[in-house]
Each structure stands twice: as structure tokens, then as C-alpha cells.
Short mmCIF file of C-alpha atoms in Angstrom, two decimals:
data_model
loop_
_atom_site.label_atom_id
_atom_site.label_comp_id
_atom_site.label_asym_id
_atom_site.label_seq_id
_atom_site.Cartn_x
_atom_site.Cartn_y
_atom_site.Cartn_z
CA MET A 1 -0.08 0.10 0.04
CA SER A 2 2.94 2.34 0.60
CA LEU A 3 4.01 2.04 -3.02
CA LEU A 4 0.33 2.69 -4.06
CA LEU A 5 0.35 5.94 -1.91
CA LEU A 6 3.79 7.09 -3.56
CA LEU A 7 2.46 6.39 -6.92
CA PHE A 8 -0.83 8.34 -5.99
CA GLY A 9 1.64 11.15 -4.55
CA PHE A 10 3.69 11.20 -7.92
CA LEU A 11 0.45 11.34 -10.19
CA SER A 12 -1.15 14.06 -8.04
CA GLY A 13 1.96 16.24 -8.19
CA PHE A 14 2.23 15.37 -12.07
CA LEU A 15 -1.45 16.34 -12.67
CA ARG A 16 -1.19 19.64 -10.79
CA VAL A 17 1.65 20.75 -13.04
CA ALA A 18 -0.27 19.36 -16.23
CA SER A 19 -3.38 20.95 -14.99
CA ALA A 20 -1.60 24.43 -14.89
CA GLN A 21 -0.91 24.07 -18.61
CA CYS A 22 -4.64 23.29 -19.34
CA PRO A 23 -7.34 25.70 -20.17
CA ASP A 24 -9.87 26.91 -17.46
CA TYR A 25 -12.85 24.84 -18.32
CA SER A 26 -15.23 27.76 -17.46
CA ALA A 27 -13.84 29.57 -20.42
CA PHE A 28 -13.20 26.49 -22.48
CA ALA A 29 -17.02 25.70 -22.10
CA ARG A 30 -18.01 29.01 -23.55
CA GLU A 31 -16.17 28.70 -26.77
CA THR A 32 -16.51 26.73 -29.90
CA HIS A 33 -13.88 23.93 -30.66
CA GLU A 34 -13.58 22.01 -33.94
CA PRO A 35 -14.65 19.77 -35.18
CA VAL A 36 -18.37 20.89 -34.73
CA SER A 37 -20.98 18.31 -35.31
CA THR A 38 -22.20 17.80 -39.11
CA GLY A 39 -25.85 18.47 -38.06
CA LYS A 40 -27.89 21.75 -38.51
CA TYR A 41 -26.82 22.78 -34.85
CA HIS A 42 -23.19 22.57 -35.46
CA LEU A 43 -22.51 21.66 -31.76
CA SER A 44 -18.94 22.24 -30.46
CA LEU A 45 -16.86 19.50 -29.20
CA GLN A 46 -16.34 20.10 -25.44
CA ARG A 47 -14.12 17.33 -24.01
CA PRO A 48 -10.54 18.55 -23.07
CA VAL A 49 -7.74 16.76 -24.50
CA THR A 50 -6.87 13.40 -23.20
CA GLY A 51 -4.02 14.93 -21.07
CA CYS A 52 -6.14 17.48 -19.44
CA ARG A 53 -8.94 15.11 -18.51
CA LYS A 54 -9.22 14.69 -14.71
CA PHE A 55 -10.09 10.94 -14.68
CA ASN A 56 -10.01 8.52 -17.79
CA SER A 57 -12.14 5.42 -17.67
CA SER A 58 -11.97 2.77 -20.56
CA ASP A 59 -15.39 1.85 -19.85
CA VAL A 60 -16.70 5.20 -20.42
CA GLU A 61 -14.90 5.46 -23.60
CA VAL A 62 -16.16 2.25 -24.93
CA THR A 63 -19.77 3.34 -23.95
CA ILE A 64 -19.43 6.62 -25.95
CA SER A 65 -18.05 4.37 -28.99
CA ASP A 66 -20.82 1.96 -28.64
CA MET A 67 -23.49 4.84 -28.59
CA LYS A 68 -21.97 6.44 -31.78
CA LYS A 69 -23.22 3.40 -33.62
CA LEU A 70 -26.78 3.54 -32.24
CA VAL A 71 -27.30 7.31 -32.01
CA LYS A 72 -28.14 8.33 -35.75
CA ASP A 73 -28.50 12.05 -35.19
CA PRO A 74 -25.03 13.75 -35.25
CA ASP A 75 -26.25 16.58 -32.97
CA LEU A 76 -27.74 14.29 -30.39
CA PHE A 77 -24.60 11.91 -30.36
CA ARG A 78 -22.32 15.12 -30.07
CA LEU A 79 -24.51 16.06 -27.05
CA PHE A 80 -24.08 12.79 -25.36
CA GLU A 81 -20.31 12.47 -26.35
CA ASN A 82 -19.67 15.87 -24.51
CA THR A 83 -21.99 15.32 -21.49
CA PHE A 84 -21.74 11.75 -20.45
CA PRO A 85 -17.95 12.03 -19.59
CA ASN A 86 -18.01 15.41 -18.15
CA THR A 87 -17.89 14.66 -14.51
CA LEU A 88 -14.79 12.44 -15.06
CA ASP A 89 -13.27 14.66 -17.63
CA THR A 90 -13.64 17.91 -15.62
CA THR A 91 -14.83 17.66 -11.93
CA VAL A 92 -12.94 14.71 -10.23
CA THR A 93 -10.64 17.15 -8.83
CA TRP A 94 -8.62 15.03 -6.35
CA ARG A 95 -8.21 11.49 -5.52
CA GLY A 96 -6.18 9.85 -2.72
CA PHE A 97 -6.17 8.34 0.73
CA ALA A 98 -6.98 9.40 4.25
CA ALA A 99 -4.02 10.68 6.22
CA ASP A 100 -4.86 8.40 9.26
CA ASP A 101 -5.52 5.29 7.12
CA SER A 102 -3.74 4.56 4.13
CA THR A 103 -6.35 2.11 2.70
CA GLU A 104 -9.19 4.60 2.93
CA GLU A 105 -9.91 6.00 -0.54
CA LEU A 106 -11.04 9.58 -0.95
CA THR A 107 -12.78 11.38 -4.02
CA PHE A 108 -13.29 14.93 -4.14
CA VAL A 109 -15.72 15.78 -6.93
CA THR A 110 -16.49 19.45 -7.45
CA THR A 111 -19.72 20.74 -8.95
CA GLY A 112 -18.31 22.16 -11.96
CA ASP A 113 -17.77 25.98 -12.00
CA ILE A 114 -17.52 25.96 -8.19
CA VAL A 115 -14.60 24.34 -6.50
CA ALA A 116 -16.55 22.77 -3.66
CA MET A 117 -18.13 19.27 -3.21
CA TRP A 118 -22.05 19.48 -2.89
CA LEU A 119 -23.29 16.15 -1.24
CA ARG A 120 -26.35 16.26 -3.50
CA ASP A 121 -24.34 17.10 -6.74
CA SER A 122 -21.56 14.66 -6.18
CA ALA A 123 -23.71 11.88 -5.57
CA ASN A 124 -25.82 12.60 -8.74
CA GLN A 125 -22.64 13.09 -10.75
CA LEU A 126 -21.37 9.64 -9.97
CA ARG A 127 -24.90 8.11 -10.43
CA SER A 128 -24.48 8.87 -14.30
CA TYR A 129 -21.86 5.90 -14.21
CA LYS A 130 -23.85 3.35 -12.27
CA SER A 131 -24.50 1.21 -15.10
CA LEU A 132 -20.86 0.79 -15.51
CA LEU A 133 -20.13 0.30 -11.93
CA LYS A 134 -18.75 -3.21 -10.95
CA VAL A 135 -16.87 -4.69 -8.06
CA THR A 136 -13.23 -4.29 -8.28
CA ASN A 137 -10.32 -3.19 -6.17
CA ASP A 138 -8.59 -1.31 -8.90
CA PRO A 139 -7.66 2.24 -7.63
CA TYR A 140 -8.46 3.49 -11.20
CA SER A 141 -11.84 2.23 -11.54
CA ILE A 142 -15.24 3.88 -11.23
CA ALA A 143 -15.80 1.61 -8.08
CA SER A 144 -12.83 3.28 -6.51
CA LEU A 145 -14.50 6.80 -7.09
CA TYR A 146 -17.67 5.71 -5.41
CA ARG A 147 -15.84 4.28 -2.53
CA GLY A 148 -13.88 7.45 -2.26
CA ALA A 149 -16.80 9.80 -2.35
CA ILE A 150 -18.77 7.61 0.17
CA ASN A 151 -15.76 7.89 2.45
CA LEU A 152 -15.20 11.64 2.03
CA GLN A 153 -18.97 12.43 2.26
CA ALA A 154 -18.94 10.32 5.51
CA ARG A 155 -16.17 12.53 6.85
CA TYR A 156 -18.12 15.78 5.82
CA ILE A 157 -21.41 14.51 7.44
CA LEU A 158 -19.81 13.27 10.72
CA LYS A 159 -18.47 16.72 11.40
CA ASN A 160 -20.78 18.99 10.05
CA PRO A 161 -24.24 16.98 9.39
CA TYR A 162 -26.33 20.17 8.74
CA CYS A 163 -24.03 21.69 5.91
CA ASN A 164 -24.49 20.90 2.11
CA ALA A 165 -21.06 21.71 0.64
CA PHE A 166 -17.55 21.38 1.54
CA GLN A 167 -13.99 22.33 0.97
CA ALA A 168 -11.35 20.01 -0.41
CA PRO A 169 -9.88 17.60 2.30
CA ALA A 170 -6.62 18.70 3.89
CA GLU A 171 -4.83 15.59 2.16
CA SER A 172 -5.40 17.14 -1.13
CA GLY A 173 -3.25 20.25 -0.65
CA LEU A 174 -5.81 22.44 -2.17
CA PRO A 175 -6.70 25.57 -0.55
CA PRO A 176 -10.22 26.33 0.77
CA GLU A 177 -12.19 28.39 -1.54
CA ASN A 178 -13.87 31.51 -0.39
CA ASN A 179 -17.90 31.75 -0.46
CA GLY A 180 -18.65 35.47 -0.46
CA TYR A 181 -22.16 34.80 -0.30
CA ALA A 182 -21.57 33.31 3.16
CA ASP A 183 -19.63 36.09 4.66
CA THR A 184 -22.79 37.27 6.64
CA ASP A 185 -24.29 33.91 7.40
CA LYS A 186 -25.06 33.26 11.06
CA VAL A 187 -25.66 29.41 11.59
CA LYS A 188 -26.33 27.12 14.50
CA PRO A 189 -24.43 24.94 14.95
CA PRO A 190 -21.38 26.84 13.87
CA TYR A 191 -18.91 25.45 11.49
CA ASN A 192 -15.33 26.15 10.19
CA THR A 193 -15.11 27.89 6.71
CA SER A 194 -11.74 25.90 6.24
CA PHE A 195 -13.91 22.73 6.03
CA VAL A 196 -17.31 23.90 5.04
CA PHE A 197 -18.06 25.96 1.92
CA GLU A 198 -21.75 26.49 2.81
CA CYS A 199 -24.07 25.24 5.51
CA LYS A 200 -27.72 25.09 4.34
CA TYR A 201 -29.49 22.22 5.87
CA GLU A 202 -31.20 20.31 3.40
CA LEU A 203 -32.69 16.91 3.81
CA ASP A 204 -31.95 15.86 0.43
CA SER A 205 -28.15 16.32 1.03
CA ILE A 206 -27.88 13.67 3.65
CA SER A 207 -30.34 11.61 1.74
CA ALA A 208 -27.97 11.79 -1.40
CA PHE A 209 -25.40 10.08 0.81
CA LEU A 210 -27.88 7.27 1.35
CA GLN A 211 -28.39 7.29 -2.35
CA LEU A 212 -24.88 7.07 -3.37
CA SER A 213 -24.34 4.22 -0.62
CA TYR A 214 -26.95 2.28 -2.05
CA ASP A 215 -26.00 2.69 -5.55
CA TYR A 216 -22.45 1.53 -4.93
CA TYR A 217 -24.07 -1.57 -2.99
CA ASP A 218 -26.76 -2.38 -5.54
CA LYS A 219 -24.32 -2.89 -8.52
CA THR A 220 -21.37 -4.55 -6.27
CA ASP A 221 -22.91 -6.40 -3.51
CA ASP A 222 -19.64 -5.28 -1.53
CA VAL A 223 -21.28 -5.21 1.90
CA ASP A 224 -17.94 -5.58 3.62
CA PHE A 225 -16.88 -2.08 2.43
CA PHE A 226 -19.48 -0.45 4.58
CA GLY A 227 -18.20 -1.90 7.80
CA ARG A 228 -14.55 -0.87 7.34
CA TYR A 229 -14.48 2.87 7.76
CA LYS A 230 -16.88 5.44 9.09
CA TRP A 231 -20.18 4.61 7.39
CA ILE A 232 -21.94 2.99 10.27
CA ASP A 233 -21.16 5.99 12.52
CA THR A 234 -22.37 8.45 9.76
CA ILE A 235 -25.86 6.35 9.59
CA LYS A 236 -25.97 6.98 13.24
CA THR A 237 -25.36 10.76 12.92
CA ILE A 238 -27.91 11.00 10.25
CA LEU A 239 -30.51 9.35 12.31
CA ASN A 240 -29.82 11.40 15.24
CA VAL A 241 -30.09 14.66 13.02
CA THR A 242 -33.26 13.56 11.11
CA GLU A 243 -34.97 12.09 14.27
CA GLY A 244 -34.32 15.46 16.00
CA LEU A 245 -36.05 17.46 13.06
CA LEU A 246 -39.23 15.62 13.46
CA ILE A 247 -40.26 17.91 16.16
CA GLY A 248 -42.56 20.83 15.64
CA THR A 249 -42.24 24.63 16.21
CA TYR A 250 -44.45 24.34 19.59
CA ALA A 251 -44.32 21.89 22.60
CA ASP A 252 -47.65 20.48 23.66
CA ASP A 253 -47.84 23.15 26.49
CA GLY A 254 -47.51 25.91 23.76
CA SER A 255 -43.85 26.85 24.52
CA VAL A 256 -41.31 27.19 21.61
CA ASN A 257 -39.15 24.23 21.00
CA GLU A 258 -35.56 25.19 20.40
CA SER A 259 -34.52 24.53 16.81
CA PRO A 260 -31.44 22.54 16.42
CA TYR A 261 -30.56 24.43 13.23
CA THR A 262 -31.04 28.16 12.25
CA PHE A 263 -29.62 30.04 9.37
CA GLU A 264 -29.78 33.84 8.86
CA ARG A 265 -28.02 35.50 5.86
CA GLN A 266 -27.88 39.22 4.97
CA SER A 267 -29.56 39.16 1.22
CA THR A 268 -32.09 41.13 -0.77
CA ALA A 269 -33.37 37.64 -1.93
CA ALA A 270 -35.92 36.13 0.50
CA THR A 271 -34.86 32.40 -0.65
CA GLU A 272 -31.42 32.98 0.78
CA THR A 273 -32.23 33.24 4.28
CA LEU A 274 -34.86 31.94 6.83
CA THR A 275 -37.54 33.96 8.84
CA ASN A 276 -38.24 33.92 12.61
CA SER A 277 -34.53 34.37 13.59
CA GLY A 278 -33.39 31.78 11.27
CA ALA A 279 -35.70 29.05 12.52
CA GLY A 280 -38.06 29.33 9.47
CA ASN A 281 -41.85 29.33 9.13
CA PRO A 282 -43.68 27.34 12.03
CA VAL A 283 -44.02 23.54 11.61
CA LYS A 284 -46.41 21.34 13.26
CA GLY A 285 -45.01 18.06 14.94
CA GLY A 286 -46.42 14.52 14.73
CA THR A 287 -46.65 14.15 10.89
CA GLY A 288 -43.82 11.81 10.76
CA LEU A 289 -42.11 14.00 8.37
CA VAL A 290 -38.47 15.51 8.59
CA ARG A 291 -37.88 19.07 8.38
CA SER A 292 -35.65 20.63 5.62
CA ALA A 293 -34.63 24.25 5.70
CA PHE A 294 -33.51 24.37 2.08
CA ARG A 295 -34.54 22.89 -1.16
CA PRO A 296 -32.16 21.11 -3.72
CA SER A 297 -31.87 24.34 -5.33
CA ASP A 298 -30.30 25.88 -2.19
CA ASP A 299 -33.43 28.06 -2.00
CA SER A 300 -35.18 28.17 1.38
CA THR A 301 -38.20 26.13 1.83
CA ILE A 302 -41.55 28.17 2.32
CA TYR A 303 -42.97 25.15 4.48
CA GLN A 304 -40.24 22.83 5.91
CA LEU A 305 -42.03 19.60 5.50
CA PHE A 306 -40.51 19.18 1.98
CA ILE A 307 -42.42 16.31 0.32
CA PRO A 308 -39.73 15.41 -2.35
CA ALA A 309 -36.78 15.17 -0.04
CA ASN A 310 -38.90 13.09 2.37
CA MET A 311 -39.48 10.72 -0.59
CA GLN A 312 -35.83 10.51 -1.16
CA PHE A 313 -34.89 9.82 2.56
CA SER A 314 -37.67 7.36 3.04
CA SER A 315 -36.74 5.37 -0.09
CA TYR A 316 -32.94 5.24 0.59
CA LEU A 317 -32.88 5.00 4.17
CA GLY A 318 -34.94 1.83 3.67
CA LYS A 319 -32.74 0.23 1.01
CA CYS A 320 -29.45 1.19 3.09
CA ALA A 321 -31.18 -0.81 6.07
CA ASP A 322 -30.35 -3.92 3.99
CA ILE A 323 -26.65 -2.95 4.00
CA MET A 324 -26.73 -2.37 7.72
CA ALA A 325 -28.30 -5.52 8.41
CA ALA A 326 -25.01 -7.29 7.54
CA HIS A 327 -23.41 -5.13 10.40
CA ASP A 328 -25.86 -4.21 13.10
CA SER A 329 -29.33 -5.82 12.95
CA VAL A 330 -30.82 -3.32 15.76
CA LEU A 331 -29.57 -0.30 13.74
CA ALA A 332 -30.93 -2.03 10.53
CA LYS A 333 -34.37 -2.20 12.12
CA ARG A 334 -34.31 1.37 13.32
CA MET A 335 -33.58 2.56 9.92
CA SER A 336 -36.35 0.55 8.24
CA ASP A 337 -38.75 1.47 10.96
CA PHE A 338 -37.87 5.29 10.32
CA ALA A 339 -38.17 4.77 6.60
CA ALA A 340 -41.74 3.39 6.76
CA SER A 341 -42.74 6.10 9.45
CA VAL A 342 -41.72 8.85 6.79
CA ARG A 343 -43.50 7.12 4.01
CA ASP A 344 -46.70 6.96 6.15
CA GLY A 345 -46.30 10.73 6.85
CA ILE A 346 -45.97 11.43 3.11
CA GLU A 347 -48.97 9.29 2.33
CA ASN A 348 -51.12 10.68 5.25
CA HIS A 349 -50.23 14.31 5.05
CA GLY A 350 -48.38 15.08 1.80
CA LYS A 351 -51.24 14.80 -0.56
CA VAL A 352 -53.80 17.61 -1.62
CA GLN A 353 -56.88 17.74 -3.62
CA HIS A 354 -56.54 19.88 -6.96
CA SER A 355 -59.47 21.29 -8.60
CA VAL A 356 -58.09 20.21 -12.06
CA PHE A 357 -55.76 17.27 -11.46
CA GLY A 358 -57.44 15.55 -8.48
CA GLU A 359 -55.19 14.13 -5.72
CA ILE A 360 -51.78 15.18 -6.31
CA TYR A 361 -48.60 15.36 -4.13
CA ALA A 362 -47.94 18.69 -2.50
CA TYR A 363 -44.27 20.21 -2.82
CA GLU A 364 -44.31 21.46 0.72
CA ILE A 365 -46.52 21.42 3.70
CA ASP A 366 -46.43 22.85 7.38
CA GLY A 367 -48.59 20.17 8.99
CA PHE A 368 -51.14 22.94 9.90
CA GLY A 369 -53.09 22.58 6.74
CA SER A 370 -50.93 24.93 4.60
CA ALA A 371 -49.57 23.58 1.36
CA ASN A 372 -47.34 24.80 -1.31
CA THR A 373 -48.54 23.31 -4.65
CA MET A 374 -45.58 23.64 -7.27
CA ASP A 375 -42.74 21.73 -8.59
CA ASP A 376 -39.09 22.68 -9.02
CA ALA A 377 -36.62 21.56 -11.58
CA ASN A 378 -34.02 20.28 -9.22
CA VAL A 379 -33.80 16.58 -8.19
CA PRO A 380 -35.39 15.51 -5.87
CA SER A 381 -38.73 17.02 -7.23
CA LEU A 382 -42.21 15.61 -7.30
CA LEU A 383 -41.50 14.84 -11.23
CA SER A 384 -38.45 12.80 -9.99
CA ALA A 385 -40.39 10.55 -7.46
CA PRO A 386 -39.80 7.38 -9.69
CA ILE A 387 -36.28 7.96 -10.26
CA LEU A 388 -35.79 8.40 -6.47
CA ASP A 389 -37.44 4.70 -6.21
CA TYR A 390 -40.19 6.07 -4.19
CA LEU A 391 -43.00 4.77 -6.26
CA ASP A 392 -43.64 3.61 -9.76
CA ALA A 393 -44.24 6.06 -12.59
CA SER A 394 -47.65 4.13 -13.17
CA ASP A 395 -48.93 5.30 -9.58
CA GLU A 396 -52.18 7.30 -10.02
CA THR A 397 -51.43 10.13 -7.77
CA TYR A 398 -47.98 10.46 -9.27
CA GLN A 399 -49.53 10.61 -12.74
CA ASN A 400 -51.78 13.35 -11.53
CA THR A 401 -48.83 15.10 -10.08
CA ARG A 402 -46.75 14.83 -13.07
CA LYS A 403 -49.36 16.40 -15.29
CA PHE A 404 -49.92 19.23 -12.89
CA ALA A 405 -46.03 19.74 -12.70
CA LEU A 406 -45.90 19.84 -16.50
CA SER A 407 -48.60 22.32 -16.85
CA THR A 408 -49.07 26.04 -16.54
CA TRP A 409 -50.89 25.40 -13.23
CA ASN A 410 -47.39 24.88 -11.67
CA PRO A 411 -46.34 28.54 -11.12
CA TYR A 412 -42.74 27.56 -12.00
CA TYR A 413 -43.64 25.85 -15.25
CA MET A 414 -41.97 28.01 -18.10
CA HIS A 415 -42.75 27.65 -21.74
CA GLY A 416 -42.08 29.36 -24.89
CA PRO A 417 -40.77 28.91 -28.60
CA VAL A 418 -37.23 27.58 -27.42
CA LEU A 419 -38.26 24.88 -24.76
CA ASN A 420 -40.98 23.91 -22.13
CA GLY A 421 -40.06 22.91 -18.61
CA THR A 422 -39.98 23.66 -14.87
CA GLY A 423 -37.73 26.28 -13.45
CA GLY A 424 -37.67 27.70 -10.03
CA PRO A 425 -37.00 30.79 -7.87
CA HIS A 426 -33.20 30.26 -7.91
CA VAL A 427 -32.94 31.77 -11.47
CA GLY A 428 -36.60 33.27 -11.70
CA PRO A 429 -39.55 33.24 -14.12
CA GLY A 430 -38.93 32.80 -17.90
CA LYS A 431 -35.87 30.34 -17.17
CA ALA A 432 -36.67 26.67 -17.71
CA TRP A 433 -33.96 24.09 -16.63
CA PRO A 434 -33.17 21.42 -19.03
CA MET A 435 -32.56 19.32 -16.06
CA SER A 436 -36.53 19.22 -15.67
CA ILE A 437 -36.91 18.14 -19.30
CA ILE A 438 -34.42 15.14 -18.70
CA THR A 439 -36.26 14.29 -15.73
CA SER A 440 -39.58 14.23 -17.56
CA LEU A 441 -38.06 11.89 -20.38
CA LEU A 442 -36.52 9.68 -17.44
CA THR A 443 -40.08 9.09 -16.20
CA SER A 444 -42.18 8.91 -19.61
CA ASP A 445 -42.99 5.90 -21.66
CA ASP A 446 -44.75 8.12 -24.23
CA ASP A 447 -42.31 8.31 -27.34
CA SER A 448 -43.72 11.41 -28.78
CA GLU A 449 -42.94 13.05 -25.43
CA ILE A 450 -39.55 11.72 -25.45
CA ILE A 451 -38.79 12.93 -29.00
CA ASN A 452 -40.19 16.28 -28.40
CA GLY A 453 -37.95 16.58 -25.34
CA LEU A 454 -34.79 15.49 -27.15
CA GLN A 455 -35.59 18.09 -29.83
CA MET A 456 -35.75 20.73 -27.17
CA LEU A 457 -32.60 19.64 -25.56
CA VAL A 458 -30.40 19.31 -28.76
CA SER A 459 -31.72 22.68 -29.99
CA SER A 460 -31.20 24.82 -26.89
CA THR A 461 -27.42 24.70 -26.06
CA ASP A 462 -26.56 27.96 -27.88
CA GLY A 463 -24.31 25.66 -30.07
CA LEU A 464 -22.16 24.78 -27.23
CA GLY A 465 -23.13 21.16 -26.84
CA LEU A 466 -23.59 21.21 -23.14
CA ILE A 467 -26.56 21.06 -20.84
CA HIS A 468 -26.92 24.51 -19.20
CA GLU A 469 -28.53 25.24 -15.66
CA SER A 470 -31.46 27.22 -17.21
CA VAL A 471 -32.28 28.65 -20.72
CA ASP A 472 -34.55 31.40 -21.44
CA THR A 473 -37.60 30.00 -23.21
CA PHE A 474 -37.65 32.74 -25.61
CA ASP A 475 -34.05 33.01 -26.54
CA SER A 476 -31.44 30.11 -26.52
CA GLY A 477 -28.77 32.37 -26.32
CA VAL A 478 -29.61 33.62 -22.82
CA TRP A 479 -28.71 30.82 -20.40
CA THR A 480 -26.96 30.45 -17.02
CA ARG A 481 -23.86 28.13 -16.19
CA GLU A 482 -21.66 26.96 -18.86
CA TRP A 483 -20.38 24.17 -16.69
CA PHE A 484 -23.05 22.15 -14.63
CA SER A 485 -21.80 18.82 -14.42
CA TRP A 486 -24.81 17.27 -12.71
CA ALA A 487 -27.08 18.31 -15.56
CA ASN A 488 -24.49 17.00 -18.06
CA GLY A 489 -24.48 13.65 -16.53
CA LEU A 490 -28.16 13.25 -16.00
CA PHE A 491 -28.50 13.72 -19.72
CA GLY A 492 -26.02 11.00 -20.49
CA GLU A 493 -27.64 8.62 -17.92
CA MET A 494 -31.13 9.45 -19.57
CA LEU A 495 -29.84 8.53 -23.15
CA LEU A 496 -28.30 5.33 -21.94
CA GLY A 497 -31.76 4.59 -20.38
CA LEU A 498 -33.41 5.06 -23.78
CA ARG A 499 -30.75 2.71 -25.28
CA ASP A 500 -31.90 0.08 -22.85
CA ARG A 501 -35.70 0.52 -22.90
CA LYS A 502 -36.45 2.27 -26.08
CA PRO A 503 -33.45 1.86 -28.45
CA HIS A 504 -35.50 2.74 -31.69
CA LEU A 505 -35.77 6.32 -30.55
CA LEU A 506 -31.93 6.59 -31.00
CA GLU A 507 -32.57 6.29 -34.70
CA THR A 508 -34.54 9.63 -34.68
CA SER A 509 -33.39 12.58 -36.73
CA PHE A 510 -33.42 15.96 -35.21
CA GLN A 511 -32.41 17.84 -38.45
#
């Protein structure tokens, strides 16, 4: 193992020197690079040259070559060619081993244009490669990336379980990034900015750790890995935190319960802070639902009983109980019982009656009877419930909810001549997120809907051949974020899914 550490150290040093000679990808992704695709959209090639890619996987390269034979439209293939490897090409920023355990792999995956590791983003970025995941001890494998990300996320959660985004590990030698937006933050419990990049408590962030863990186990059956390092202690921390957030604002005698987490930020945007001295709007206890101060968009919740994140938490906590059963049967039962209780809370309290669509899931509730009926593009969303393995896409209430989310009854459904999809307050009205269109295709069995969605995605990249965060529904030249690795990976994942379940659609022309 010492030889392996020396090799990693040499390669890390070599890559740091090499990366200094490579272009900044934020600038690179805003430019057109030859050869452009031969279709009418002339999409740029956006992969760095081999020497500037941060991680190379032969399995990924073979997959791209195989897809070239199946995807007949040159622009659609170029979009896949650029997006599917984007996480590996550009955001696997550092890999190595823990300073206190030379066998503990670590993987630092940045979100793209921000050099910090979001729990949610990194879990979803790696999920893009789940179909290629196989058990192996090879340190240059996708399996190693997964193990390293699980180990590093565990470190983050154990120390700061309420936080959502983190700095590079000390072992990397990378300096902490400054987050100017957080300069005025007042957060309880406090944190160290050399370790934490941002501390917005989001139930979906710690649920993402459960999702990442299950994704690795589901493809490898490597149950022993989860007993080697800090995974079990991390699960205990997650349970303690989430059980503590079952409480309501008020005790039975009318006194105000102390909130375990508060957040205040000086900002002109209401979505960047919480009301009531950082505790958020009042919540009623006894629903079985876990509170979430922020959404996966990093915007604050209006009502803290955020249904999509509770769906994700219930689903993957229950699945991870199967992993825990091999290590601690008592803790496994605690997990499965809690997962079932949250599911009961969703089914008993998280549904509302809509005048047009009938019974649908609410986006957020407060337990007092108030509900926020909307959907946001970021996953977890109501639209993404089947992707979270919470329910089957054929579920009647889900189908009603899906029709609502993809209609103008959803206040954040954006439509226009360029593309139609959900957005959110993070960017504002008029900007649809391609991520939401991808999610709609992942949850659709309708060929016409899928073809229409693919057409919108291929035609709305402004010729750059990457998936943007948002696009103006009336002008494809107006968009946000040139480098959004999660959305890129989700597109690749979606197209691979079509290869498996609807291969005939890959022969469609979009010219």
C-alpha cells in the first residue's frame, strides 16, 4: 500500500503541473471547438484533450464508441459525447487516501464551476456511471471513485451534518475556496470555513449520501466495504439529526421548541435566508415528516416539510437498512422502521386535492393545513419520484402530480418557443431548466413526449453542446452556467436509459 500511496502522490503532483497548462474549463466551455457536429446545430466538441482530463475510464470511452453506432443524429450524439464523460473529464478534482488510514480511498468531486463538493451534486454526478459500476479493487476504477466519495461524504457529515457543501480535504493540498455569499451567515450549529463551503441544511443532501451508498451496493454487493471505515457512524449521525428534526415549532404546552438548526443571511433575496430568527416558518409536529430548511436548489423552503426530500430519504434509508443488516441488525431495524414512518407521513399528510388534476402530492406542507403546490426543476422534485425509487411511474397520484407539474398550473412551469420545462425561484420566471426536461424523459413511456424533449434539448445549447442550468424560453442565447456537471451527467444517464428501454428512438433525426 505504501507503493500505491507513493504512486498516487507522484500522479497528483504530475497532474497539478499538467493542469496548470490546461485551459480553465469555465472559459473553455463558453467557446466553440472544432470539429463541430455535422448536423444543423453545429455543436461544439467540449471534451478536454486526453492529457487535460481529470479521470480516464476505458469503460466510459467504450460506451461512447458504442453509442456512436446507435445514435443516428449527429447533434444528439455530440451532446452525449460531451455530457456523459463531463464529470470524469472535468470535476474529479482530487483522489487519494486518508492521512490516518492508508487504505481509505477519498474522492473530491466538484460541482463544476465552483470548486467545492456538494453532497447532492456529487452523488448524482457519480450516479451517471452506475450502469458501468462493477466490483473491483482497482484504484483507477469507477468503483474506487464511488468508495472514495462515500468515505469523504461520511467525513463531512460526521463533522457537520447540517451542511451541504464542503471544501477539499486537507490531504489534497488544495486551498479552501472563499464563499463570499456566506460572509454574513449566522448558523447554528457553527462551522469552520476551512472545512465547510456552505451550511444550508437540506434533507436531500444527507439523503444523497444514502443514495450514493445504495447505488454502490446495488451494483457490487460489496457489503463488507460499509463496515471498514466510518459509514456506520455516519448513519447513526444521520438518524440522530433527522429524528431531532421531527419536532414541531411548538411543544404540547405551547412553549416554543428550540430549533436544532438556524440560518440567517443578509440578502435581498428572500430565498437566501430563513424567517423567525433563522428557524423558518412554523411547523406542526407529529406528522412523521422530517424538516428541511432548504431545497435542492439551495433556496429556502416556504414550508419545511418538503415532500420530495422526504420521499428520497424514506426510499434510500430503507434500502440502506439492507446494507446495515449485515453489520448491526438493531440499527437496521431502526432505519427500516424510520423509513416506513416517513412514508406513512408522506401518504397521510403530503397529498392535496387539486381542482383540475385531482389528488396530487404537495411540494411542501407545514402540518397545519397549508400546502405549497408547485414543482421545481432540481432533483429531488415531485416529477422525479420514480427516479428516487419511491414509487412506480404508473402510480395514479404520481401521474396526476406529473400532469400538474408539466402544466401552466405549476407556477414554475416555463414555456415558450425555445423549450418548455420547470424552473424555480433560484433563477426566476422565464428560465426553464433542461434538467427538468431530462427528468420528464426519464419518467416517460410516451415516444412522442420523449422525441419532443430530445428536440428541445438538442436545439437549446446555444451551439455549445452542453446542458446549461437554465435557458430563456424565448432566447436560447440567454442561459446560466456553462459548466453544470450534474445536468450533463443526467443527460448521459437518460440517453443510456433510452438505449436499454427504447432503442428505436435513438434512430430519430432532429435535423
